Amino acid sequence: MVRDAEKKKTLLHEWLVPFLPTRAVRILDSGSILEKASVQQRLSTLSGNCPNTFSIYVLFSETTEGLVPVYIGKADQPLVRWGQHLDGWLAGSGVYGGWRRALLDDQGKARTALTLLVVPGTDITRPPIPGFPTTVGAVEYQLVGLAGDAYPGRLLNHEGVGR
């Protein structure tokens, strides 16, 4: 187990959980087939709470442990970016082959329910790690580091894991 994994998990959850009620949507139910139109329809429910502004996004797998972060990123237009992620994920090309293997079964059905959280930079008022900067880029860096240590082997990010 990673040193201070529980402390890192606590920091991660203390930062993420307050945003969940208003900034998250389940994009795929457990056992559902990944379909772009269905996911985009669910994402559209976030549009009022998801301005086209520099934002952090976190994809969670809903497990018996609760919500486990599996991918963390940032984008100027997060819903547009998720359309791109969906295209890659459906094709299973490049890094998205790893997404398919980790998150979908052999029939293309979700292994667990998946929830997407989008936090606009304007909503970021404190860092996940006390004393660190609160810019979108800095917060993404902190979240990836915390999630990689709190949930070893679960994060699909390639950059920044194991810092």
mmCIF file of C-alpha atoms in Angstrom:
data_model
loop_
_atom_site.group_PDB
_atom_site.id
_atom_site.type_symbol
_atom_site.label_atom_id
_atom_site.label_comp_id
_atom_site.label_asym_id
_atom_site.label_seq_id
_atom_site.Cartn_x
_atom_site.Cartn_y
_atom_site.Cartn_z
ATOM 1 C CA MET A 1 0.000 0.000 0.000
ATOM 2 C CA VAL A 2 1.159 3.525 -0.755
ATOM 3 C CA ARG A 3 2.453 5.535 2.165
ATOM 4 C CA ASP A 4 -0.265 7.848 3.505
ATOM 5 C CA ALA A 5 -2.856 6.345 1.135
ATOM 6 C CA GLU A 6 -5.699 6.880 3.611
ATOM 7 C CA LYS A 7 -4.708 10.498 4.222
ATOM 8 C CA LYS A 8 -4.547 11.075 0.462
ATOM 9 C CA LYS A 9 -7.940 9.429 0.005
ATOM 10 C CA THR A 10 -9.362 11.755 2.660
ATOM 11 C CA LEU A 11 -7.894 14.856 0.971
ATOM 12 C CA LEU A 12 -9.252 13.702 -2.366
ATOM 13 C CA HIS A 13 -12.758 13.066 -1.063
ATOM 14 C CA GLU A 14 -12.875 16.270 0.993
ATOM 15 C CA TRP A 15 -12.204 18.212 -2.194
ATOM 16 C CA LEU A 16 -14.423 16.245 -4.616
ATOM 17 C CA VAL A 17 -17.532 15.339 -2.606
ATOM 18 C CA PRO A 18 -18.930 18.888 -2.132
ATOM 19 C CA PHE A 19 -19.192 19.267 -5.927
ATOM 20 C CA LEU A 20 -21.030 15.989 -6.575
ATOM 21 C CA PRO A 21 -24.642 17.083 -5.900
ATOM 22 C CA THR A 22 -24.628 19.856 -8.520
ATOM 23 C CA ARG A 23 -21.723 19.086 -10.858
ATOM 24 C CA ALA A 24 -21.961 15.333 -11.534
ATOM 25 C CA VAL A 25 -24.026 13.040 -13.728
ATOM 26 C CA ARG A 26 -24.083 9.275 -14.146
ATOM 27 C CA ILE A 27 -23.075 8.747 -17.768
ATOM 28 C CA LEU A 28 -23.374 4.965 -17.893
ATOM 29 C CA ASP A 29 -25.252 2.443 -15.782
ATOM 30 C CA SER A 30 -23.646 -0.840 -14.801
ATOM 31 C CA GLY A 31 -24.299 -3.394 -17.536
ATOM 32 C CA SER A 32 -25.224 -0.756 -20.126
ATOM 33 C CA ILE A 33 -23.659 -0.685 -23.571
ATOM 34 C CA LEU A 34 -21.523 2.364 -24.311
ATOM 35 C CA GLU A 35 -23.466 4.455 -26.839
ATOM 36 C CA LYS A 36 -22.340 7.981 -27.686
ATOM 37 C CA ALA A 37 -25.847 9.425 -28.145
ATOM 38 C CA SER A 38 -27.021 8.100 -24.777
ATOM 39 C CA VAL A 39 -23.956 9.409 -22.936
ATOM 40 C CA GLN A 40 -24.196 12.801 -24.653
ATOM 41 C CA GLN A 41 -27.865 13.046 -23.698
ATOM 42 C CA ARG A 42 -26.929 12.466 -20.068
ATOM 43 C CA LEU A 43 -24.087 14.969 -20.335
ATOM 44 C CA SER A 44 -26.530 17.554 -21.679
ATOM 45 C CA THR A 45 -28.178 17.609 -18.248
ATOM 46 C CA LEU A 46 -24.958 19.192 -16.983
ATOM 47 C CA SER A 47 -24.945 21.956 -19.590
ATOM 48 C CA GLY A 48 -26.603 24.532 -17.325
ATOM 49 C CA ASN A 49 -24.088 23.743 -14.601
ATOM 50 C CA CYS A 50 -21.184 23.310 -16.996
ATOM 51 C CA PRO A 51 -20.170 26.550 -18.677
ATOM 52 C CA ASN A 52 -17.697 26.433 -21.547
ATOM 53 C CA THR A 53 -14.850 27.474 -19.326
ATOM 54 C CA PHE A 54 -11.569 25.937 -18.245
ATOM 55 C CA SER A 55 -12.617 23.043 -15.999
ATOM 56 C CA ILE A 56 -11.469 19.919 -14.212
ATOM 57 C CA TYR A 57 -13.327 16.692 -14.924
ATOM 58 C CA VAL A 58 -13.227 13.403 -13.048
ATOM 59 C CA LEU A 59 -14.636 10.085 -14.254
ATOM 60 C CA PHE A 60 -15.644 7.825 -11.370
ATOM 61 C CA SER A 61 -16.381 4.121 -11.249
ATOM 62 C CA GLU A 62 -19.146 3.336 -8.755
ATOM 63 C CA THR A 63 -17.780 0.397 -6.749
ATOM 64 C CA THR A 64 -18.394 -1.256 -3.394
ATOM 65 C CA GLU A 65 -15.740 1.186 -2.103
ATOM 66 C CA GLY A 66 -17.888 4.093 -3.298
ATOM 67 C CA LEU A 67 -16.918 6.467 -6.091
ATOM 68 C CA VAL A 68 -13.396 5.663 -7.272
ATOM 69 C CA PRO A 69 -11.690 8.135 -9.638
ATOM 70 C CA VAL A 70 -10.559 6.392 -12.827
ATOM 71 C CA TYR A 71 -9.668 9.380 -15.029
ATOM 72 C CA ILE A 72 -8.913 13.032 -14.294
ATOM 73 C CA GLY A 73 -8.456 15.738 -16.893
ATOM 74 C CA LYS A 74 -8.939 19.376 -17.765
ATOM 75 C CA ALA A 75 -10.418 21.140 -20.779
ATOM 76 C CA ASP A 76 -11.517 24.559 -22.006
ATOM 77 C CA GLN A 77 -14.805 23.023 -23.172
ATOM 78 C CA PRO A 78 -15.337 19.894 -21.062
ATOM 79 C CA LEU A 79 -18.459 18.621 -22.825
ATOM 80 C CA VAL A 80 -16.791 18.954 -26.228
ATOM 81 C CA ARG A 81 -13.744 17.164 -24.820
ATOM 82 C CA TRP A 82 -15.955 14.349 -23.577
ATOM 83 C CA GLY A 83 -17.368 13.948 -27.072
ATOM 84 C CA GLN A 84 -13.773 13.371 -28.206
ATOM 85 C CA HIS A 85 -13.142 10.920 -25.366
ATOM 86 C CA LEU A 86 -16.272 8.997 -26.362
ATOM 87 C CA ASP A 87 -15.139 8.728 -29.986
ATOM 88 C CA GLY A 88 -11.781 7.304 -28.898
ATOM 89 C CA TRP A 89 -13.341 5.031 -26.306
ATOM 90 C CA LEU A 90 -15.822 3.601 -28.815
ATOM 91 C CA ALA A 91 -13.041 2.999 -31.344
ATOM 92 C CA GLY A 92 -10.808 1.509 -28.654
ATOM 93 C CA SER A 93 -7.771 3.064 -30.292
ATOM 94 C CA GLY A 94 -4.581 4.209 -28.577
ATOM 95 C CA VAL A 95 -4.934 4.851 -24.858
ATOM 96 C CA TYR A 96 -8.668 4.264 -25.175
ATOM 97 C CA GLY A 97 -8.000 0.559 -25.616
ATOM 98 C CA GLY A 98 -7.060 0.643 -21.932
ATOM 99 C CA TRP A 99 -10.302 2.444 -21.121
ATOM 100 C CA ARG A 100 -12.278 -0.294 -22.921
ATOM 101 C CA ARG A 101 -10.477 -3.115 -21.103
ATOM 102 C CA ALA A 102 -10.764 -1.462 -17.687
ATOM 103 C CA LEU A 103 -14.311 -0.129 -17.866
ATOM 104 C CA LEU A 104 -16.193 -2.385 -20.303
ATOM 105 C CA ASP A 105 -16.632 -6.144 -20.483
ATOM 106 C CA ASP A 106 -16.139 -8.257 -23.623
ATOM 107 C CA GLN A 107 -19.632 -7.343 -24.859
ATOM 108 C CA GLY A 108 -18.961 -3.606 -24.500
ATOM 109 C CA LYS A 109 -21.083 -3.281 -21.356
ATOM 110 C CA ALA A 110 -20.033 -1.150 -18.403
ATOM 111 C CA ARG A 111 -18.460 -3.187 -15.610
ATOM 112 C CA THR A 112 -19.735 -0.604 -13.098
ATOM 113 C CA ALA A 113 -21.827 2.532 -13.246
ATOM 114 C CA LEU A 114 -19.740 5.531 -14.329
ATOM 115 C CA THR A 115 -20.217 9.101 -13.135
ATOM 116 C CA LEU A 116 -18.643 12.256 -14.539
ATOM 117 C CA LEU A 117 -17.921 15.294 -12.374
ATOM 118 C CA VAL A 118 -17.128 18.642 -14.030
ATOM 119 C CA VAL A 119 -15.812 21.490 -11.870
ATOM 120 C CA PRO A 120 -15.422 24.866 -13.607
ATOM 121 C CA GLY A 121 -12.271 26.741 -12.681
ATOM 122 C CA THR A 122 -14.445 29.568 -11.362
ATOM 123 C CA ASP A 123 -15.755 27.195 -8.656
ATOM 124 C CA ILE A 124 -12.305 26.246 -7.404
ATOM 125 C CA THR A 125 -11.723 28.165 -4.183
ATOM 126 C CA ARG A 126 -9.262 25.890 -2.405
ATOM 127 C CA PRO A 127 -6.684 23.306 -3.421
ATOM 128 C CA PRO A 128 -7.016 19.579 -2.717
ATOM 129 C CA ILE A 129 -3.651 19.730 -0.922
ATOM 130 C CA PRO A 130 -3.453 22.627 1.559
ATOM 131 C CA GLY A 131 -0.926 25.277 0.611
ATOM 132 C CA PHE A 132 -0.873 24.390 -3.093
ATOM 133 C CA PRO A 133 -2.129 26.634 -5.924
ATOM 134 C CA THR A 134 -5.766 26.664 -7.057
ATOM 135 C CA THR A 135 -5.358 27.053 -10.821
ATOM 136 C CA VAL A 136 -7.085 24.415 -12.943
ATOM 137 C CA GLY A 137 -3.745 22.956 -14.035
ATOM 138 C CA ALA A 138 -2.390 22.832 -10.488
ATOM 139 C CA VAL A 139 -5.576 21.244 -9.138
ATOM 140 C CA GLU A 140 -5.583 18.605 -11.897
ATOM 141 C CA TYR A 141 -1.960 17.771 -11.018
ATOM 142 C CA GLN A 142 -2.845 17.438 -7.323
ATOM 143 C CA LEU A 143 -5.928 15.298 -7.977
ATOM 144 C CA VAL A 144 -4.039 12.916 -10.275
ATOM 145 C CA GLY A 145 -1.293 12.501 -7.679
ATOM 146 C CA LEU A 146 -3.741 11.932 -4.828
ATOM 147 C CA ALA A 147 -5.949 9.519 -6.796
ATOM 148 C CA GLY A 148 -2.971 7.556 -8.109
ATOM 149 C CA ASP A 149 -1.736 7.012 -4.556
ATOM 150 C CA ALA A 150 -5.151 6.542 -2.908
ATOM 151 C CA TYR A 151 -6.310 4.009 -5.519
ATOM 152 C CA PRO A 152 -3.175 2.336 -6.915
ATOM 153 C CA GLY A 153 -3.613 0.764 -10.325
ATOM 154 C CA ARG A 154 -7.099 2.210 -10.876
ATOM 155 C CA LEU A 155 -6.308 5.533 -12.575
ATOM 156 C CA LEU A 156 -6.290 5.431 -16.380
ATOM 157 C CA ASN A 157 -4.225 8.610 -16.649
ATOM 158 C CA HIS A 158 -0.769 8.019 -18.066
ATOM 159 C CA GLU A 159 0.791 11.360 -17.143
ATOM 160 C CA GLY A 160 1.346 12.313 -13.544
ATOM 161 C CA VAL A 161 0.627 8.961 -11.918
ATOM 162 C CA GLY A 162 3.186 7.965 -9.306
ATOM 163 C CA ARG A 163 4.551 11.469 -8.750
#
